[in-house]
Amino acid sequence: MAESGGEMETLQSRLVLFLGILAGVAGVVLVRKFCGGGVCRSNARLDGKTVVITGANTGIGKETARDIAKRGARVILACRDLTKAEAAAAEIRHDTGNGNVLIEKLDLASLKSVREFALKVNAKESRLDILINNAGIMSCPQWKTEDDFEMQFGTNHLGHFLLTNLLLDKLKKSAPSRVVNVSSNAHQQGTINFEDISLEKTYSPWSAYGRSKLANILFTRELDRKLKGTGVTAYSLHPGVISTELSRHMDAAFGLGFTLFRPVLWVSLLLFGKKVQQGAQTTIHCAVSEGLEEFSGQYFSDCAPKEPTMEAQNDDSARRLWELSEEMVGLK
């Protein structure tokens, strides 16, 4: 009788454990579904259109390129690492059946490379319908670009600023066309000190990243103002919190502290982060969805307009940043 009671307790314990595990799994599934964010509902085809996507060999850039290729567009993957770019292009061609997926060399940390890339696109392509400025670097040590700019500001903002300006004539001739700038909610931690634009006095990897993402939004606002009436529209966006290669420099930037924290970050991303395909949805929405003209210049999150910080809505800062950027990249 005692043995029977013991067996019953064991069965009950196992049942409780099983139900606990089941509830935990269900909880994770529900949390992930809740955190998945908005989905691009547009079925728009892009046959005959040409799309340039920077940093399209990995992460949300590659997923964006895959979706755009499925829609029939001619897709140019603009990447620093051509080996990885070709592997990504081959995968996308295979998955989508679209053989019109090309690669071109582009290093946004080099103004020379940006100019060479733009020269090729302007010479070889008859049109450019969508430019997606997706590539970026996050929270790296205090590195410099080839042109001696702070790395994150130089890559995430100045490189894309120059690229967009050099391709504007092609975009205007192909209108209606779009420019999509991938920013981040990290802009909330950013501020632009025009007196210390290179962050020589104070440097924080995370603050520098936030500053570059704030610059993306301000650039989009001023670009929209300058493009009124041309048929070219511009959008900035937060893709969501995603585990991608973007965080690869954080160990070097933050040292042992971040290395020890990484497992916690991994679990948090597993529970609350978006999958890469989910993270690409807002970029895709801004690139292809119909009826977005009235929202040109705005900031999007989860496939809907969202109000950024007050600093990100400062038109005086947007104009000042544009003028300073022109000088820094040699357009003025």
Short mmCIF file of C-alpha atoms in Angstrom, two decimals:
data_model
loop_
_atom_site.label_atom_id
_atom_site.label_comp_id
_atom_site.label_asym_id
_atom_site.label_seq_id
_atom_site.Cartn_x
_atom_site.Cartn_y
_atom_site.Cartn_z
CA MET A 1 0.00 0.00 0.00
CA ALA A 2 2.90 2.30 0.89
CA GLU A 3 4.53 1.45 -2.45
CA SER A 4 1.30 2.25 -4.27
CA GLY A 5 1.11 5.64 -2.51
CA GLY A 6 4.73 6.37 -3.43
CA GLU A 7 4.11 5.51 -7.07
CA MET A 8 1.07 7.80 -7.09
CA GLU A 9 3.13 10.69 -5.70
CA THR A 10 5.80 10.06 -8.34
CA LEU A 11 3.20 10.09 -11.12
CA GLN A 12 1.70 13.30 -9.75
CA SER A 13 5.13 14.93 -9.58
CA ARG A 14 5.87 13.92 -13.15
CA LEU A 15 2.48 15.20 -14.29
CA VAL A 16 3.06 18.54 -12.58
CA LEU A 17 6.53 18.75 -14.16
CA PHE A 18 5.11 17.89 -17.60
CA LEU A 19 2.32 20.46 -17.27
CA GLY A 20 4.84 23.03 -16.08
CA ILE A 21 7.06 22.41 -19.11
CA LEU A 22 4.02 22.51 -21.41
CA ALA A 23 2.88 25.81 -19.89
CA GLY A 24 6.40 27.21 -20.23
CA VAL A 25 6.61 26.24 -23.90
CA ALA A 26 3.15 27.68 -24.56
CA GLY A 27 4.19 30.86 -22.77
CA VAL A 28 7.31 31.22 -24.92
CA VAL A 29 5.25 30.65 -28.08
CA LEU A 30 2.70 33.28 -27.04
CA VAL A 31 5.39 35.79 -26.05
CA ARG A 32 7.22 35.29 -29.34
CA LYS A 33 3.97 35.68 -31.27
CA PHE A 34 3.15 38.88 -29.35
CA CYS A 35 6.65 40.28 -29.91
CA GLY A 36 6.68 39.34 -33.60
CA GLY A 37 5.40 42.76 -34.59
CA GLY A 38 3.70 43.98 -37.74
CA VAL A 39 3.60 42.14 -41.04
CA CYS A 40 3.76 43.65 -44.51
CA ARG A 41 0.43 42.72 -46.12
CA SER A 42 1.19 44.11 -49.56
CA ASN A 43 1.18 41.72 -52.52
CA ALA A 44 2.69 44.35 -54.82
CA ARG A 45 4.75 43.02 -57.71
CA LEU A 46 8.03 44.69 -58.66
CA ASP A 47 8.55 43.28 -62.14
CA GLY A 48 10.65 45.66 -64.21
CA LYS A 49 11.80 47.54 -61.10
CA THR A 50 15.39 47.86 -59.85
CA VAL A 51 16.18 47.83 -56.13
CA VAL A 52 19.50 48.49 -54.37
CA ILE A 53 19.90 47.13 -50.82
CA THR A 54 23.02 47.86 -48.78
CA GLY A 55 24.29 45.20 -46.39
CA ALA A 56 22.10 42.57 -48.02
CA ASN A 57 24.38 39.58 -47.48
CA THR A 58 23.10 38.85 -43.96
CA GLY A 59 20.37 39.51 -41.41
CA ILE A 60 17.35 41.64 -42.23
CA GLY A 61 19.07 42.93 -45.36
CA LYS A 62 19.19 39.44 -46.82
CA GLU A 63 15.59 38.71 -45.82
CA THR A 64 14.51 41.98 -47.39
CA ALA A 65 16.36 41.08 -50.59
CA ARG A 66 14.71 37.66 -50.62
CA ASP A 67 11.24 39.17 -50.38
CA ILE A 68 11.98 41.83 -53.00
CA ALA A 69 13.35 39.16 -55.36
CA LYS A 70 10.18 37.09 -54.91
CA ARG A 71 8.24 40.10 -56.17
CA GLY A 72 10.15 40.01 -59.46
CA ALA A 73 12.53 42.95 -59.06
CA ARG A 74 16.08 43.25 -60.28
CA VAL A 75 17.95 43.27 -56.95
CA ILE A 76 21.46 44.60 -56.39
CA LEU A 77 23.11 43.47 -53.16
CA ALA A 78 25.55 46.25 -52.23
CA CYS A 79 28.01 44.64 -49.82
CA ARG A 80 31.51 45.02 -48.42
CA ASP A 81 32.29 41.28 -48.43
CA LEU A 82 31.75 39.96 -51.97
CA THR A 83 32.27 36.31 -50.97
CA LYS A 84 29.40 36.49 -48.48
CA ALA A 85 27.39 38.57 -50.93
CA GLU A 86 27.69 35.98 -53.69
CA ALA A 87 26.68 33.20 -51.29
CA ALA A 88 23.61 35.23 -50.27
CA ALA A 89 22.76 36.04 -53.90
CA ALA A 90 23.04 32.37 -54.91
CA GLU A 91 20.74 31.39 -52.04
CA ILE A 92 18.18 34.05 -52.98
CA ARG A 93 18.26 33.09 -56.67
CA HIS A 94 17.68 29.45 -55.71
CA ASP A 95 14.89 30.19 -53.22
CA THR A 96 12.98 32.67 -55.39
CA GLY A 97 13.68 31.48 -58.92
CA ASN A 98 14.72 35.05 -59.74
CA GLY A 99 18.03 35.00 -61.60
CA ASN A 100 18.22 38.80 -61.65
CA VAL A 101 19.94 39.09 -58.27
CA LEU A 102 23.33 40.78 -58.58
CA ILE A 103 26.16 41.84 -56.29
CA GLU A 104 28.32 44.94 -56.24
CA LYS A 105 31.14 46.03 -53.95
CA LEU A 106 30.24 48.77 -51.46
CA ASP A 107 32.15 49.73 -48.33
CA LEU A 108 30.23 52.49 -46.58
CA ALA A 109 33.26 53.28 -44.40
CA SER A 110 35.02 54.53 -47.55
CA LEU A 111 33.73 57.54 -49.47
CA LYS A 112 35.83 56.39 -52.42
CA SER A 113 34.02 53.04 -52.44
CA VAL A 114 30.65 54.80 -52.21
CA ARG A 115 31.49 56.98 -55.20
CA GLU A 116 32.73 54.01 -57.23
CA PHE A 117 29.56 52.05 -56.48
CA ALA A 118 27.30 54.97 -57.40
CA LEU A 119 29.24 55.51 -60.61
CA LYS A 120 28.63 51.87 -61.61
CA VAL A 121 24.93 51.98 -60.81
CA ASN A 122 24.42 55.26 -62.67
CA ALA A 123 26.31 53.93 -65.70
CA LYS A 124 24.91 50.39 -65.85
CA GLU A 125 21.33 50.70 -64.61
CA SER A 126 18.60 52.29 -66.70
CA ARG A 127 16.48 52.94 -63.61
CA LEU A 128 16.47 52.81 -59.80
CA ASP A 129 13.09 52.45 -58.14
CA ILE A 130 13.95 51.70 -54.53
CA LEU A 131 17.09 52.40 -52.50
CA ILE A 132 17.18 50.60 -49.14
CA ASN A 133 19.91 51.92 -46.86
CA ASN A 134 20.09 48.92 -44.55
CA ALA A 135 23.77 48.29 -43.77
CA GLY A 136 25.17 49.32 -40.43
CA ILE A 137 27.66 48.80 -37.64
CA MET A 138 26.69 48.80 -33.96
CA SER A 139 28.51 49.66 -30.74
CA CYS A 140 32.05 49.16 -31.97
CA PRO A 141 35.17 50.51 -30.21
CA GLN A 142 36.31 54.04 -31.08
CA TRP A 143 37.30 53.17 -34.63
CA LYS A 144 37.71 55.51 -37.60
CA THR A 145 36.57 55.18 -41.18
CA GLU A 146 38.98 55.42 -44.10
CA ASP A 147 38.19 59.14 -44.21
CA ASP A 148 38.84 59.63 -40.48
CA PHE A 149 35.19 59.87 -39.39
CA GLU A 150 33.88 58.20 -36.23
CA MET A 151 33.03 54.71 -37.52
CA GLN A 152 29.34 54.46 -36.64
CA PHE A 153 28.43 57.97 -37.78
CA GLY A 154 30.60 57.57 -40.88
CA THR A 155 29.16 54.20 -41.89
CA ASN A 156 25.55 54.40 -40.74
CA HIS A 157 24.93 58.01 -41.73
CA LEU A 158 27.59 59.67 -43.89
CA GLY A 159 28.11 56.70 -46.22
CA HIS A 160 24.38 56.41 -46.87
CA PHE A 161 24.00 60.20 -47.10
CA LEU A 162 26.58 60.36 -49.89
CA LEU A 163 25.21 57.26 -51.63
CA THR A 164 21.66 58.60 -51.67
CA ASN A 165 22.72 61.98 -53.01
CA LEU A 166 24.79 60.40 -55.78
CA LEU A 167 21.83 58.24 -56.85
CA LEU A 168 19.15 60.94 -56.57
CA ASP A 169 19.07 61.80 -60.27
CA LYS A 170 18.47 58.15 -61.13
CA LEU A 171 15.73 57.91 -58.49
CA LYS A 172 14.05 61.08 -59.78
CA LYS A 173 14.09 59.82 -63.37
CA SER A 174 12.50 56.55 -62.19
CA ALA A 175 9.80 58.22 -60.07
CA PRO A 176 7.64 57.25 -58.34
CA SER A 177 10.54 55.86 -56.34
CA ARG A 178 11.53 55.45 -52.70
CA VAL A 179 14.42 55.76 -50.25
CA VAL A 180 14.17 53.59 -47.14
CA ASN A 181 16.54 54.26 -44.23
CA VAL A 182 16.84 51.58 -41.55
CA SER A 183 17.15 53.40 -38.23
CA SER A 184 16.41 52.03 -34.74
CA ASN A 185 14.65 52.86 -31.49
CA ALA A 186 18.22 53.28 -30.23
CA HIS A 187 17.85 56.82 -31.59
CA GLN A 188 16.17 57.51 -28.24
CA GLN A 189 19.61 57.31 -26.60
CA GLY A 190 21.22 59.48 -29.25
CA THR A 191 22.02 63.17 -29.37
CA ILE A 192 23.98 65.15 -31.92
CA ASN A 193 26.63 67.49 -30.57
CA PHE A 194 27.50 69.61 -33.58
CA GLU A 195 30.51 70.98 -31.70
CA ASP A 196 32.00 67.49 -31.27
CA ILE A 197 30.73 65.64 -34.33
CA SER A 198 33.67 63.18 -34.24
CA LEU A 199 33.13 62.43 -30.53
CA GLU A 200 36.75 63.18 -29.72
CA LYS A 201 35.90 64.52 -26.25
CA THR A 202 33.58 61.76 -25.09
CA TYR A 203 32.95 58.39 -26.72
CA SER A 204 30.47 55.73 -25.70
CA PRO A 205 29.87 52.84 -28.15
CA TRP A 206 26.13 52.73 -27.44
CA SER A 207 25.62 56.51 -27.45
CA ALA A 208 27.53 56.74 -30.73
CA TYR A 209 25.24 54.10 -32.23
CA GLY A 210 22.16 55.98 -30.99
CA ARG A 211 23.52 59.18 -32.51
CA SER A 212 23.97 57.51 -35.92
CA LYS A 213 20.40 56.18 -35.80
CA LEU A 214 19.09 59.62 -34.84
CA ALA A 215 20.98 60.97 -37.85
CA ASN A 216 19.14 58.45 -40.07
CA ILE A 217 15.78 59.90 -39.01
CA LEU A 218 16.86 63.53 -39.35
CA PHE A 219 18.35 62.77 -42.78
CA THR A 220 15.05 61.22 -43.86
CA ARG A 221 13.07 64.28 -42.74
CA GLU A 222 15.29 66.73 -44.59
CA LEU A 223 15.49 64.47 -47.65
CA ASP A 224 11.70 64.39 -47.79
CA ARG A 225 11.56 68.19 -47.56
CA LYS A 226 14.02 68.59 -50.41
CA LEU A 227 12.26 66.01 -52.59
CA LYS A 228 8.74 67.46 -52.42
CA GLY A 229 7.16 67.35 -55.86
CA THR A 230 9.76 65.02 -57.41
CA GLY A 231 7.87 61.76 -56.94
CA VAL A 232 10.61 60.39 -54.68
CA THR A 233 9.48 59.57 -51.14
CA ALA A 234 11.58 58.71 -48.09
CA TYR A 235 10.97 56.69 -44.93
CA SER A 236 12.94 55.75 -41.81
CA LEU A 237 12.15 52.83 -39.55
CA HIS A 238 12.84 50.70 -36.49
CA PRO A 239 13.04 47.02 -37.53
CA GLY A 240 12.65 45.67 -33.99
CA VAL A 241 14.99 43.93 -31.57
CA ILE A 242 16.64 41.09 -33.47
CA SER A 243 19.65 38.85 -32.99
CA THR A 244 21.86 39.52 -36.03
CA GLU A 245 25.53 39.98 -36.84
CA LEU A 246 25.08 43.68 -36.05
CA SER A 247 26.14 43.04 -32.43
CA ARG A 248 29.39 41.31 -33.41
CA HIS A 249 31.62 44.18 -32.26
CA MET A 250 30.15 44.56 -28.78
CA ASP A 251 32.62 42.18 -27.11
CA ALA A 252 35.49 44.34 -28.34
CA ALA A 253 33.72 47.54 -27.34
CA PHE A 254 32.56 46.57 -23.86
CA GLY A 255 35.08 43.88 -22.91
CA LEU A 256 34.53 41.11 -20.36
CA GLY A 257 31.37 42.71 -18.99
CA PHE A 258 29.47 42.16 -22.22
CA THR A 259 30.96 38.67 -22.70
CA LEU A 260 29.54 37.66 -19.31
CA PHE A 261 26.22 39.35 -20.10
CA ARG A 262 25.86 37.72 -23.53
CA PRO A 263 23.99 34.57 -22.27
CA VAL A 264 21.38 36.80 -20.62
CA LEU A 265 21.03 38.78 -23.84
CA TRP A 266 20.67 35.56 -25.84
CA VAL A 267 17.84 34.30 -23.60
CA SER A 268 16.12 37.71 -23.76
CA LEU A 269 16.30 37.74 -27.54
CA LEU A 270 15.01 34.16 -27.66
CA LEU A 271 11.99 35.12 -25.57
CA PHE A 272 11.26 38.67 -26.70
CA GLY A 273 13.22 39.31 -29.89
CA LYS A 274 11.99 39.07 -33.45
CA LYS A 275 13.14 36.46 -35.90
CA VAL A 276 15.10 37.90 -38.80
CA GLN A 277 12.19 37.46 -41.21
CA GLN A 278 9.92 39.35 -38.80
CA GLY A 279 12.54 42.06 -38.43
CA ALA A 280 12.53 42.68 -42.18
CA GLN A 281 8.77 43.33 -42.37
CA THR A 282 8.80 47.08 -41.71
CA THR A 283 11.59 47.62 -44.23
CA ILE A 284 9.61 45.68 -46.82
CA HIS A 285 6.43 47.59 -45.94
CA CYS A 286 8.12 50.96 -46.43
CA ALA A 287 9.65 49.76 -49.70
CA VAL A 288 6.60 48.23 -51.42
CA SER A 289 3.27 48.99 -49.74
CA GLU A 290 0.83 51.12 -51.65
CA GLY A 291 -0.54 54.43 -50.39
CA LEU A 292 2.41 55.55 -48.27
CA GLU A 293 3.03 58.82 -50.11
CA GLU A 294 1.30 60.91 -47.43
CA PHE A 295 3.65 59.44 -44.81
CA SER A 296 6.85 60.39 -46.62
CA GLY A 297 9.50 61.65 -44.22
CA GLN A 298 8.02 59.77 -41.29
CA TYR A 299 9.40 57.11 -38.96
CA PHE A 300 7.85 53.62 -38.93
CA SER A 301 7.78 50.72 -36.47
CA ASP A 302 5.88 47.44 -36.86
CA CYS A 303 4.66 48.51 -40.30
CA ALA A 304 2.97 51.68 -39.04
CA PRO A 305 3.97 55.32 -38.53
CA LYS A 306 5.36 56.00 -35.07
CA GLU A 307 6.40 59.25 -33.42
CA PRO A 308 10.15 59.34 -32.72
CA THR A 309 11.78 61.48 -30.01
CA MET A 310 11.34 65.24 -30.06
CA GLU A 311 14.98 65.64 -31.06
CA ALA A 312 14.33 63.40 -34.06
CA GLN A 313 11.57 65.81 -35.13
CA ASN A 314 13.72 68.94 -34.95
CA ASP A 315 13.76 70.37 -38.47
CA ASP A 316 16.47 72.89 -37.62
CA SER A 317 18.74 70.02 -36.54
CA ALA A 318 17.81 68.13 -39.71
CA ARG A 319 18.84 71.06 -41.91
CA ARG A 320 22.02 71.68 -39.92
CA LEU A 321 22.96 67.99 -40.12
CA TRP A 322 22.38 68.01 -43.89
CA GLU A 323 24.63 71.02 -44.40
CA LEU A 324 27.37 69.59 -42.19
CA SER A 325 27.12 66.20 -43.91
CA GLU A 326 27.47 67.86 -47.32
CA GLU A 327 30.73 69.43 -46.18
CA MET A 328 32.04 66.24 -44.58
CA VAL A 329 31.51 64.07 -47.68
CA GLY A 330 32.64 66.72 -50.16
CA LEU A 331 29.32 67.58 -51.79
CA LYS A 332 29.67 71.24 -50.84
#
